[in-house]
Short mmCIF file of C-alpha atoms in Angstrom, two decimals:
data_model
loop_
_atom_site.label_atom_id
_atom_site.label_comp_id
_atom_site.label_asym_id
_atom_site.label_seq_id
_atom_site.Cartn_x
_atom_site.Cartn_y
_atom_site.Cartn_z
CA UNK A 1 0.10 -0.07 -0.08
CA UNK A 2 1.50 3.10 -0.99
CA UNK A 3 -0.35 5.82 0.91
CA UNK A 4 -0.61 7.05 4.45
CA UNK A 5 -3.00 4.82 6.79
CA UNK A 6 -4.32 5.44 10.21
CA UNK A 7 -5.75 2.79 12.36
CA UNK A 8 -7.43 5.52 14.46
CA UNK A 9 -9.72 7.21 11.57
CA UNK A 10 -12.62 4.94 10.42
CA UNK A 11 -14.03 6.07 6.45
CA UNK A 12 -16.88 3.89 5.85
CA UNK A 13 -17.57 2.49 2.72
CA UNK A 14 -20.53 3.80 0.79
CA UNK A 15 -23.97 2.34 2.15
CA UNK A 16 -25.63 2.33 -1.36
CA UNK A 17 -24.07 1.63 -4.66
CA UNK A 18 -24.83 2.50 -8.38
CA UNK A 19 -27.02 0.13 -10.26
CA UNK A 20 -24.96 -3.02 -10.89
CA UNK A 21 -23.89 -3.61 -14.48
CA UNK A 22 -21.11 -5.60 -16.21
CA UNK A 23 -20.54 -2.86 -18.54
CA UNK A 24 -20.12 0.80 -17.25
CA UNK A 25 -22.24 3.38 -19.23
CA UNK A 26 -20.10 5.58 -21.79
CA UNK A 27 -20.71 8.69 -23.32
CA UNK A 28 -18.74 10.91 -25.44
CA UNK A 29 -16.72 13.28 -23.20
CA UNK A 30 -15.78 16.88 -24.04
CA UNK A 31 -12.48 17.23 -25.63
CA UNK A 32 -11.24 19.41 -22.58
CA UNK A 33 -11.90 16.25 -20.15
CA UNK A 34 -10.04 13.76 -22.53
CA UNK A 35 -7.12 16.02 -23.01
CA UNK A 36 -7.02 16.39 -19.12
CA UNK A 37 -7.04 12.61 -18.67
CA UNK A 38 -4.73 12.06 -21.26
CA UNK A 39 -2.28 14.35 -19.44
CA UNK A 40 -2.85 12.38 -16.29
CA UNK A 41 -2.97 8.95 -17.62
CA UNK A 42 0.58 9.96 -19.41
CA UNK A 43 2.11 11.03 -15.94
CA UNK A 44 0.68 8.01 -14.45
CA UNK A 45 2.06 5.62 -17.04
CA UNK A 46 5.54 7.34 -16.46
CA UNK A 47 5.38 6.57 -12.81
CA UNK A 48 4.46 3.13 -13.81
CA UNK A 49 6.88 1.95 -16.35
CA UNK A 50 10.15 1.77 -13.80
CA UNK A 51 7.96 0.58 -10.89
CA UNK A 52 6.33 -2.25 -13.12
CA UNK A 53 9.77 -3.67 -14.14
CA UNK A 54 11.18 -3.28 -10.58
CA UNK A 55 8.30 -5.27 -9.00
CA UNK A 56 8.29 -7.89 -11.63
CA UNK A 57 12.14 -8.32 -10.90
CA UNK A 58 11.57 -8.39 -7.32
CA UNK A 59 8.86 -11.12 -7.58
CA UNK A 60 11.36 -13.36 -9.67
CA UNK A 61 9.74 -13.38 -13.26
CA UNK A 62 10.89 -11.22 -16.51
CA UNK A 63 10.15 -7.52 -16.33
CA UNK A 64 8.24 -7.91 -19.45
CA UNK A 65 5.44 -9.37 -17.18
CA UNK A 66 5.18 -6.43 -15.24
CA UNK A 67 4.77 -4.10 -18.17
CA UNK A 68 2.06 -6.53 -19.59
CA UNK A 69 0.35 -6.61 -16.13
CA UNK A 70 -0.15 -2.51 -16.06
CA UNK A 71 -1.08 -2.60 -19.90
CA UNK A 72 -3.57 -5.46 -19.73
CA UNK A 73 -4.84 -5.24 -16.17
CA UNK A 74 -4.77 -1.61 -15.89
CA UNK A 75 -6.96 -1.38 -18.89
CA UNK A 76 -9.43 -3.73 -18.14
CA UNK A 77 -9.55 -2.69 -14.64
CA UNK A 78 -10.17 0.92 -15.73
CA UNK A 79 -13.15 -0.13 -17.80
CA UNK A 80 -15.04 -2.37 -15.63
CA UNK A 81 -14.14 -1.50 -11.95
CA UNK A 82 -16.39 0.35 -9.76
CA UNK A 83 -13.94 3.37 -9.22
CA UNK A 84 -13.61 6.16 -11.56
CA UNK A 85 -9.92 6.96 -10.49
CA UNK A 86 -8.09 3.54 -9.54
CA UNK A 87 -5.12 2.62 -11.29
CA UNK A 88 -4.19 -0.95 -11.63
CA UNK A 89 -0.99 -2.96 -11.98
CA UNK A 90 1.84 -4.93 -10.32
CA UNK A 91 1.86 -3.67 -6.68
CA UNK A 92 4.30 -3.90 -3.78
CA UNK A 93 1.41 -5.55 -1.40
CA UNK A 94 1.68 -8.49 -3.54
CA UNK A 95 5.61 -8.95 -3.84
CA UNK A 96 5.60 -11.40 -0.84
CA UNK A 97 2.96 -13.79 -2.02
CA UNK A 98 4.00 -13.92 -5.62
CA UNK A 99 7.86 -14.33 -4.75
CA UNK A 100 7.04 -17.23 -2.54
CA UNK A 101 4.85 -18.86 -4.99
CA UNK A 102 7.65 -18.60 -7.83
CA UNK A 103 10.10 -20.21 -5.03
CA UNK A 104 7.95 -23.14 -4.33
CA UNK A 105 5.98 -23.52 -7.85
CA UNK A 106 7.93 -21.76 -10.34
CA UNK A 107 7.38 -18.65 -12.36
CA UNK A 108 4.62 -20.61 -14.37
CA UNK A 109 2.77 -21.09 -11.24
CA UNK A 110 1.80 -17.23 -11.02
CA UNK A 111 -0.67 -17.10 -14.39
CA UNK A 112 -2.55 -20.08 -13.04
CA UNK A 113 -2.84 -18.55 -9.27
CA UNK A 114 -3.83 -15.06 -10.99
CA UNK A 115 -6.46 -16.72 -13.18
CA UNK A 116 -7.55 -18.51 -9.84
CA UNK A 117 -7.54 -15.12 -7.81
CA UNK A 118 -9.59 -13.41 -10.78
CA UNK A 119 -12.16 -16.35 -10.32
CA UNK A 120 -12.35 -15.98 -6.54
CA UNK A 121 -12.78 -11.94 -6.81
CA UNK A 122 -15.64 -12.56 -9.47
CA UNK A 123 -17.29 -14.83 -6.74
CA UNK A 124 -16.60 -12.21 -4.23
CA UNK A 125 -18.52 -9.48 -6.23
CA UNK A 126 -21.41 -11.62 -7.08
CA UNK A 127 -22.11 -12.45 -3.19
CA UNK A 128 -21.57 -8.59 -2.44
CA UNK A 129 -18.33 -9.09 -0.27
CA UNK A 130 -17.17 -5.75 -1.20
CA UNK A 131 -19.29 -4.27 1.70
CA UNK A 132 -18.09 -7.02 4.39
CA UNK A 133 -14.49 -6.17 3.55
CA UNK A 134 -15.26 -2.62 5.10
CA UNK A 135 -14.81 -4.70 8.45
CA UNK A 136 -10.96 -5.72 7.89
CA UNK A 137 -9.49 -4.08 11.30
CA UNK A 138 -7.31 -0.78 10.36
CA UNK A 139 -4.68 -2.10 13.05
CA UNK A 140 -4.56 -5.35 11.01
CA UNK A 141 -3.90 -3.32 7.91
CA UNK A 142 -1.45 -1.29 9.28
CA UNK A 143 0.40 -4.63 10.43
CA UNK A 144 0.76 -6.83 7.66
CA UNK A 145 1.40 -3.53 5.36
CA UNK A 146 4.37 -3.12 7.82
CA UNK A 147 5.58 -6.72 7.33
CA UNK A 148 5.23 -6.63 3.78
CA UNK A 149 7.23 -3.47 3.92
CA UNK A 150 9.95 -5.36 5.92
CA UNK A 151 9.81 -8.46 3.64
CA UNK A 152 10.37 -6.40 0.31
CA UNK A 153 13.11 -4.24 2.04
CA UNK A 154 15.09 -7.13 2.90
CA UNK A 155 14.70 -8.78 -0.14
CA UNK A 156 16.43 -6.20 -2.07
CA UNK A 157 19.69 -6.12 -0.35
CA UNK A 158 21.21 -8.73 -2.57
CA UNK A 159 20.52 -6.66 -6.00
CA UNK A 160 21.32 -3.54 -4.33
CA UNK A 161 24.56 -5.04 -3.14
CA UNK A 162 25.30 -7.61 -5.94
CA UNK A 163 25.56 -10.40 -3.24
CA UNK A 164 26.65 -13.57 -5.07
CA UNK A 165 26.77 -17.22 -4.18
CA UNK A 166 23.25 -17.09 -2.35
CA UNK A 167 20.70 -19.65 -2.25
CA UNK A 168 17.83 -18.72 -4.59
CA UNK A 169 15.75 -21.78 -3.41
CA UNK A 170 15.51 -20.35 0.27
CA UNK A 171 11.57 -19.65 1.09
CA UNK A 172 11.87 -18.34 5.01
CA UNK A 173 12.73 -14.80 5.86
CA UNK A 174 14.79 -15.73 8.18
CA UNK A 175 17.06 -18.19 6.27
CA UNK A 176 17.08 -15.76 3.27
CA UNK A 177 18.32 -13.10 5.57
CA UNK A 178 21.30 -15.27 7.18
CA UNK A 179 22.08 -16.62 3.69
CA UNK A 180 22.94 -12.88 2.82
CA UNK A 181 24.81 -12.02 5.68
CA UNK A 182 27.15 -15.14 5.18
CA UNK A 183 27.88 -13.93 1.51
CA UNK A 184 28.37 -10.31 2.05
CA UNK A 185 31.93 -11.00 1.37
CA UNK A 186 31.10 -11.63 -2.35
CA UNK A 187 30.07 -7.44 -2.36
CA UNK A 188 32.52 -5.64 -4.82
CA UNK A 189 32.54 -1.72 -5.16
CA UNK A 190 30.67 -0.70 -8.39
CA UNK A 191 27.13 -2.22 -7.68
CA UNK A 192 26.54 -0.39 -4.26
CA UNK A 193 27.81 2.78 -5.60
CA UNK A 194 25.33 2.33 -8.49
CA UNK A 195 22.57 1.39 -5.69
CA UNK A 196 23.73 4.59 -3.66
CA UNK A 197 23.52 6.89 -6.54
CA UNK A 198 19.99 5.78 -7.52
CA UNK A 199 19.04 5.95 -3.85
CA UNK A 200 20.21 9.74 -3.66
CA UNK A 201 18.45 10.43 -6.93
CA UNK A 202 15.09 9.11 -5.90
CA UNK A 203 15.33 11.21 -2.31
CA UNK A 204 16.81 14.14 -3.29
CA UNK A 205 15.32 15.04 -7.02
CA UNK A 206 11.69 15.60 -5.66
CA UNK A 207 13.08 18.45 -3.78
CA UNK A 208 14.54 19.97 -6.97
CA UNK A 209 12.50 23.12 -7.90
CA UNK A 210 10.04 22.64 -10.82
CA UNK A 211 12.00 19.92 -12.29
CA UNK A 212 10.89 17.77 -9.08
CA UNK A 213 7.50 17.52 -10.70
CA UNK A 214 9.07 14.65 -13.11
CA UNK A 215 8.85 11.36 -11.34
CA UNK A 216 11.84 10.56 -9.41
CA UNK A 217 12.01 6.96 -10.52
CA UNK A 218 11.86 7.89 -14.31
CA UNK A 219 14.70 10.20 -13.57
CA UNK A 220 16.90 7.67 -11.34
CA UNK A 221 16.50 4.97 -14.29
CA UNK A 222 17.26 7.15 -16.95
CA UNK A 223 20.05 8.97 -15.40
CA UNK A 224 21.83 5.90 -13.65
CA UNK A 225 21.27 3.46 -16.91
CA UNK A 226 22.78 6.18 -18.91
CA UNK A 227 26.02 6.81 -16.81
CA UNK A 228 26.52 2.97 -16.08
CA UNK A 229 26.08 2.13 -19.71
CA UNK A 230 28.25 5.05 -21.17
CA UNK A 231 31.03 4.52 -18.77
CA UNK A 232 31.14 0.51 -19.22
CA UNK A 233 30.36 0.10 -15.19
CA UNK A 234 30.40 -3.52 -14.36
CA UNK A 235 27.15 -4.22 -12.49
CA UNK A 236 24.18 -6.57 -13.27
CA UNK A 237 21.50 -5.35 -15.38
CA UNK A 238 17.95 -6.65 -16.42
CA UNK A 239 19.49 -8.22 -19.87
CA UNK A 240 22.40 -9.98 -17.79
CA UNK A 241 19.74 -11.89 -15.86
CA UNK A 242 16.58 -11.98 -18.10
CA UNK A 243 18.02 -11.09 -21.58
CA UNK A 244 16.38 -8.43 -23.69
CA UNK A 245 13.15 -7.65 -23.56
CA UNK A 246 10.34 -8.55 -26.45
CA UNK A 247 9.26 -5.43 -28.38
CA UNK A 248 6.23 -6.99 -29.99
CA UNK A 249 2.67 -7.24 -28.88
CA UNK A 250 1.88 -10.57 -27.01
CA UNK A 251 -0.61 -13.33 -28.17
CA UNK A 252 -3.42 -14.56 -25.96
CA UNK A 253 -2.46 -17.97 -24.35
CA UNK A 254 -3.98 -20.43 -22.04
CA UNK A 255 -0.50 -22.62 -22.23
CA UNK A 256 0.18 -22.04 -18.44
CA UNK A 257 -3.32 -23.83 -17.63
CA UNK A 258 -2.68 -26.45 -15.29
CA UNK A 259 -5.73 -28.27 -13.48
CA UNK A 260 -3.14 -30.63 -11.77
CA UNK A 261 -1.68 -27.51 -9.82
CA UNK A 262 -4.85 -25.84 -8.87
CA UNK A 263 -5.46 -27.72 -5.55
CA UNK A 264 -1.91 -26.70 -4.49
CA UNK A 265 -2.10 -23.05 -5.60
CA UNK A 266 -5.65 -22.50 -3.81
CA UNK A 267 -4.17 -20.69 -0.70
CA UNK A 268 -2.11 -18.64 -2.80
CA UNK A 269 -5.01 -17.56 -4.92
CA UNK A 270 -7.02 -16.69 -2.11
CA UNK A 271 -4.35 -14.86 -0.23
CA UNK A 272 -3.89 -12.73 -3.86
CA UNK A 273 -7.91 -11.97 -4.10
CA UNK A 274 -8.24 -11.13 -0.35
CA UNK A 275 -5.29 -8.82 -0.37
CA UNK A 276 -6.22 -7.36 -3.86
CA UNK A 277 -9.74 -6.76 -2.72
CA UNK A 278 -8.37 -4.78 0.48
CA UNK A 279 -5.74 -2.77 -1.52
CA UNK A 280 -8.46 -2.10 -4.13
CA UNK A 281 -11.22 -0.72 -2.08
CA UNK A 282 -8.80 0.82 0.37
CA UNK A 283 -7.49 2.67 -2.97
CA UNK A 284 -10.85 3.63 -3.86
CA UNK A 285 -11.57 5.03 -0.56
CA UNK A 286 -8.70 7.25 -0.52
CA UNK A 287 -9.63 8.33 -3.99
CA UNK A 288 -13.03 9.28 -3.24
CA UNK A 289 -11.59 11.47 -0.42
CA UNK A 290 -9.38 13.28 -2.99
CA UNK A 291 -11.55 13.41 -5.81
CA UNK A 292 -13.29 16.96 -6.88
CA UNK A 293 -16.49 15.42 -7.61
CA UNK A 294 -19.02 13.73 -5.41
CA UNK A 295 -19.13 10.40 -7.44
CA UNK A 296 -18.49 7.55 -5.12
CA UNK A 297 -17.25 4.00 -6.13
CA UNK A 298 -19.13 0.72 -6.19
CA UNK A 299 -17.23 -1.64 -3.89
CA UNK A 300 -18.82 -4.90 -5.45
CA UNK A 301 -18.40 -3.53 -8.90
CA UNK A 302 -14.69 -2.72 -8.18
CA UNK A 303 -14.08 -6.40 -7.01
CA UNK A 304 -15.58 -7.47 -10.48
CA UNK A 305 -13.22 -5.23 -12.33
CA UNK A 306 -10.33 -6.19 -10.31
CA UNK A 307 -11.72 -10.16 -11.15
CA UNK A 308 -11.75 -9.53 -14.81
CA UNK A 309 -8.34 -7.65 -14.52
CA UNK A 310 -6.63 -10.79 -13.08
CA UNK A 311 -8.70 -12.92 -15.80
CA UNK A 312 -6.98 -10.77 -18.70
CA UNK A 313 -3.82 -10.48 -17.34
CA UNK A 314 -2.56 -14.12 -17.12
CA UNK A 315 -3.78 -14.94 -20.48
CA UNK A 316 -1.76 -11.68 -21.82
CA UNK A 317 1.50 -12.74 -20.19
CA UNK A 318 1.08 -10.63 -17.07
CA UNK A 319 0.84 -11.60 -13.29
CA UNK A 320 -1.68 -10.97 -10.52
CA UNK A 321 -2.58 -7.12 -10.25
CA UNK A 322 -4.38 -4.66 -7.78
CA UNK A 323 -5.06 -1.22 -7.44
CA UNK A 324 -2.02 0.78 -6.59
CA UNK A 325 -3.01 3.83 -4.26
CA UNK A 326 0.14 6.06 -4.96
CA UNK A 327 -0.45 5.78 -8.66
CA UNK A 328 -4.02 6.19 -8.42
CA UNK A 329 -3.28 9.58 -6.10
CA UNK A 330 -0.90 10.84 -9.05
CA UNK A 331 -3.54 10.46 -11.50
CA UNK A 332 -5.94 12.57 -9.46
CA UNK A 333 -3.49 15.14 -8.69
CA UNK A 334 -2.67 15.38 -12.33
CA UNK A 335 -6.13 16.05 -13.04
CA UNK A 336 -7.66 12.75 -13.80
CA UNK A 337 -11.51 12.63 -13.56
CA UNK A 338 -12.46 9.55 -14.94
CA UNK A 339 -11.76 6.03 -16.34
CA UNK A 340 -10.35 7.43 -19.06
CA UNK A 341 -6.83 8.09 -16.84
CA UNK A 342 -6.53 4.28 -16.38
CA UNK A 343 -7.14 3.90 -20.08
CA UNK A 344 -4.27 6.02 -21.22
CA UNK A 345 -2.15 5.00 -18.49
CA UNK A 346 -2.27 1.78 -20.20
CA UNK A 347 -1.58 3.02 -23.58
CA UNK A 348 1.35 4.90 -22.27
CA UNK A 349 3.01 1.71 -21.13
CA UNK A 350 2.17 -0.22 -24.00
CA UNK A 351 3.81 2.54 -26.21
CA UNK A 352 7.04 2.63 -24.12
CA UNK A 353 7.34 -0.98 -23.97
CA UNK A 354 6.94 -1.45 -27.98
CA UNK A 355 9.53 1.61 -28.48
CA UNK A 356 11.81 1.59 -25.53
CA UNK A 357 12.08 -2.22 -24.93
CA UNK A 358 15.78 -2.39 -26.26
CA UNK A 359 16.84 0.35 -23.58
CA UNK A 360 15.26 -1.79 -20.69
CA UNK A 361 17.69 -4.19 -20.90
CA UNK A 362 20.35 -2.03 -19.58
CA UNK A 363 18.77 -0.94 -16.60
CA UNK A 364 21.27 -2.12 -13.49
CA UNK A 365 19.14 -4.19 -11.00
CA UNK A 366 20.54 -2.06 -7.99
CA UNK A 367 18.43 0.84 -9.58
CA UNK A 368 15.42 -1.45 -9.44
CA UNK A 369 16.35 -2.39 -6.01
CA UNK A 370 16.64 1.23 -5.00
CA UNK A 371 13.09 2.11 -6.17
CA UNK A 372 11.68 -0.70 -4.19
CA UNK A 373 13.38 0.14 -0.99
CA UNK A 374 11.84 3.49 -1.32
CA UNK A 375 8.43 2.07 -2.02
CA UNK A 376 8.99 -0.37 0.98
CA UNK A 377 9.57 2.72 3.14
CA UNK A 378 6.24 4.64 1.87
CA UNK A 379 4.13 1.76 2.66
CA UNK A 380 5.90 0.83 5.62
CA UNK A 381 3.81 3.36 8.02
CA UNK A 382 6.48 3.55 10.54
CA UNK A 383 5.32 6.69 12.20
CA UNK A 384 1.77 4.95 12.46
CA UNK A 385 3.40 1.87 13.83
CA UNK A 386 5.69 3.83 16.25
CA UNK A 387 2.08 5.96 17.52
CA UNK A 388 0.49 2.61 17.82
CA UNK A 389 3.23 1.20 19.76
CA UNK A 390 3.58 3.97 22.06
CA UNK A 391 -0.27 4.93 22.93
CA UNK A 392 -2.44 1.72 21.94
CA UNK A 393 -3.31 -0.74 24.80
CA UNK A 394 -1.27 -3.52 25.24
CA UNK A 395 -3.87 -6.21 23.57
CA UNK A 396 -3.61 -4.34 20.49
CA UNK A 397 0.19 -3.86 20.45
CA UNK A 398 0.30 -7.61 20.95
CA UNK A 399 -1.89 -7.96 17.64
CA UNK A 400 0.20 -5.29 15.78
CA UNK A 401 3.19 -6.98 16.70
CA UNK A 402 2.12 -10.49 16.08
CA UNK A 403 0.73 -9.62 12.51
CA UNK A 404 3.95 -8.28 11.69
CA UNK A 405 6.15 -11.44 12.69
CA UNK A 406 3.48 -13.52 10.94
CA UNK A 407 3.68 -12.10 7.75
CA UNK A 408 7.43 -11.60 7.82
CA UNK A 409 8.27 -15.69 9.39
CA UNK A 410 5.20 -17.49 8.11
CA UNK A 411 2.55 -16.27 5.44
CA UNK A 412 0.50 -13.49 4.95
CA UNK A 413 -2.84 -15.60 4.97
CA UNK A 414 -2.18 -16.76 8.26
CA UNK A 415 -1.02 -13.02 9.12
CA UNK A 416 -4.60 -11.77 7.92
CA UNK A 417 -6.43 -14.58 9.80
CA UNK A 418 -4.63 -14.38 12.99
CA UNK A 419 -5.06 -10.52 12.99
CA UNK A 420 -8.79 -10.45 12.19
CA UNK A 421 -9.58 -13.10 14.85
CA UNK A 422 -7.54 -11.50 17.46
CA UNK A 423 -9.28 -8.21 16.84
CA UNK A 424 -12.53 -9.72 16.75
CA UNK A 425 -11.86 -11.40 20.54
CA UNK A 426 -10.28 -8.30 21.84
CA UNK A 427 -13.53 -5.95 20.55
CA UNK A 428 -15.89 -8.65 22.01
CA UNK A 429 -14.04 -8.56 25.30
CA UNK A 430 -14.62 -4.95 25.62
CA UNK A 431 -18.19 -4.95 24.44
CA UNK A 432 -19.11 -7.70 27.07
CA UNK A 433 -17.49 -5.45 29.76
CA UNK A 434 -19.52 -2.20 29.01
CA UNK A 435 -22.17 -1.81 31.81
CA UNK A 436 -25.56 -1.95 31.40
CA UNK A 437 -27.67 0.94 29.29
CA UNK A 438 -28.66 4.01 31.18
CA UNK A 439 -30.20 7.00 30.10
CA UNK A 440 -27.89 10.18 29.59
CA UNK A 441 -29.43 13.45 29.80
CA UNK A 442 -27.67 16.83 28.24
CA UNK A 443 -27.35 19.90 30.51
CA UNK A 444 -28.44 23.15 29.51
CA UNK A 445 -25.33 23.53 27.07
CA UNK A 446 -26.34 20.30 25.36
CA UNK A 447 -23.30 18.40 27.24
CA UNK A 448 -23.36 15.01 28.61
CA UNK A 449 -21.54 15.41 32.04
CA UNK A 450 -21.31 11.62 33.01
CA UNK A 451 -19.97 8.99 30.62
CA UNK A 452 -18.89 5.62 32.26
CA UNK A 453 -15.11 4.87 32.46
CA UNK A 454 -15.75 1.65 30.46
CA UNK A 455 -17.65 3.45 27.87
CA UNK A 456 -14.77 6.07 27.53
CA UNK A 457 -11.89 3.86 27.42
CA UNK A 458 -14.01 2.07 24.75
CA UNK A 459 -14.25 5.32 22.58
CA UNK A 460 -10.68 6.38 23.36
CA UNK A 461 -9.62 3.01 21.98
CA UNK A 462 -10.70 3.58 18.48
CA UNK A 463 -8.42 1.33 16.94
CA UNK A 464 -10.37 -1.91 17.60
CA UNK A 465 -13.33 -0.65 15.76
CA UNK A 466 -11.45 1.07 12.75
CA UNK A 467 -11.51 -0.91 9.75
CA UNK A 468 -10.74 0.90 6.38
CA UNK A 469 -8.60 3.94 7.39
CA UNK A 470 -6.74 6.63 5.85
CA UNK A 471 -5.53 10.30 5.79
#
């Protein structure tokens, strides 16, 4: 998740949604609106280019799969989704699940898992689960988001430093971390310098007057790639690991379909669907709060759009996708007002892929790792985690820390299940402890003078009953 969360502020999803249609109603927009959304889509597409490549590499698949995901999942979700503003593509939230699946079942398992997740999302839409997912506790969302961020950050160390000799088959966080520490002696000088130069560009470029409007990831990729390529610096690149990227339009294919693997991939597909639903609906809530219009998203229709996107993506060579909060926010800030922003975003990524595919092979892996380190920091919610650790009740702290640790050392599915169950138990425990109902009459100033300590404690400890949350 790429936006600020707060476990203490509840933002409810809409109680009513527009009429349920498979296809949204279209009308010819004014030329001014088309132009505004085309510019917004261009900006978001430029942002999505390096992120899509970096996320695919972090998962362990070819960078072209990330680009195809932004193109086809992004276009499908923009057309069929329930939010006018959501931008869909590969996201950091799915990296731990997908990278774990690649290690266990191989890269060819991802399209199958994505197809199954798309089907699950469609079922969730039909059963109108969009309104139920609002009851995911904000405390749990913060917990597993922080765990995901830590997993992503530690996962980039090998590429950032060019650590060699590590075992690529290790799955557990502690095993991979220890393996990296044992091979730090293999680190040279050139790649860490490339990584630091990339990280410095990412952090300092947004502070530049006027020029800071150009997306920092794009600047870092272009500048550092140009320098390393021009100076012949010896550092691992996309081409050295994955070969040159194809520059032709992909043909639809179901060659990945394997019914025998479906049962093994069911937990993975379920995790993708649940996390994708949470991420997409949270993005839609944030977008509604930022948008200049009063239009609100349809949560069930958004699940349907994400389901269709995840059915289309694997058939076209992509990976599982979900809405991305940061890209959605960038689209709104750039003047996006409709689904056309998502469509133009997909067209931008497609055009760049066909034109600039040869250049992408020279991008250093350390630069992509630096991009993901910044993404991990942005989604980690470190200030929010610190606030909760300092001010939340001990029971809440236990839930938060346990969710983070389970996400890191076990599996996100277990983390979500544990967090929700623990939060429900804590909430029921506090509700049971409330005193019997009593009539509270206001004084002449309209204020209630007496509130029971138990009720006051429940009101002050809002983290237990805060669900989808955003600032």
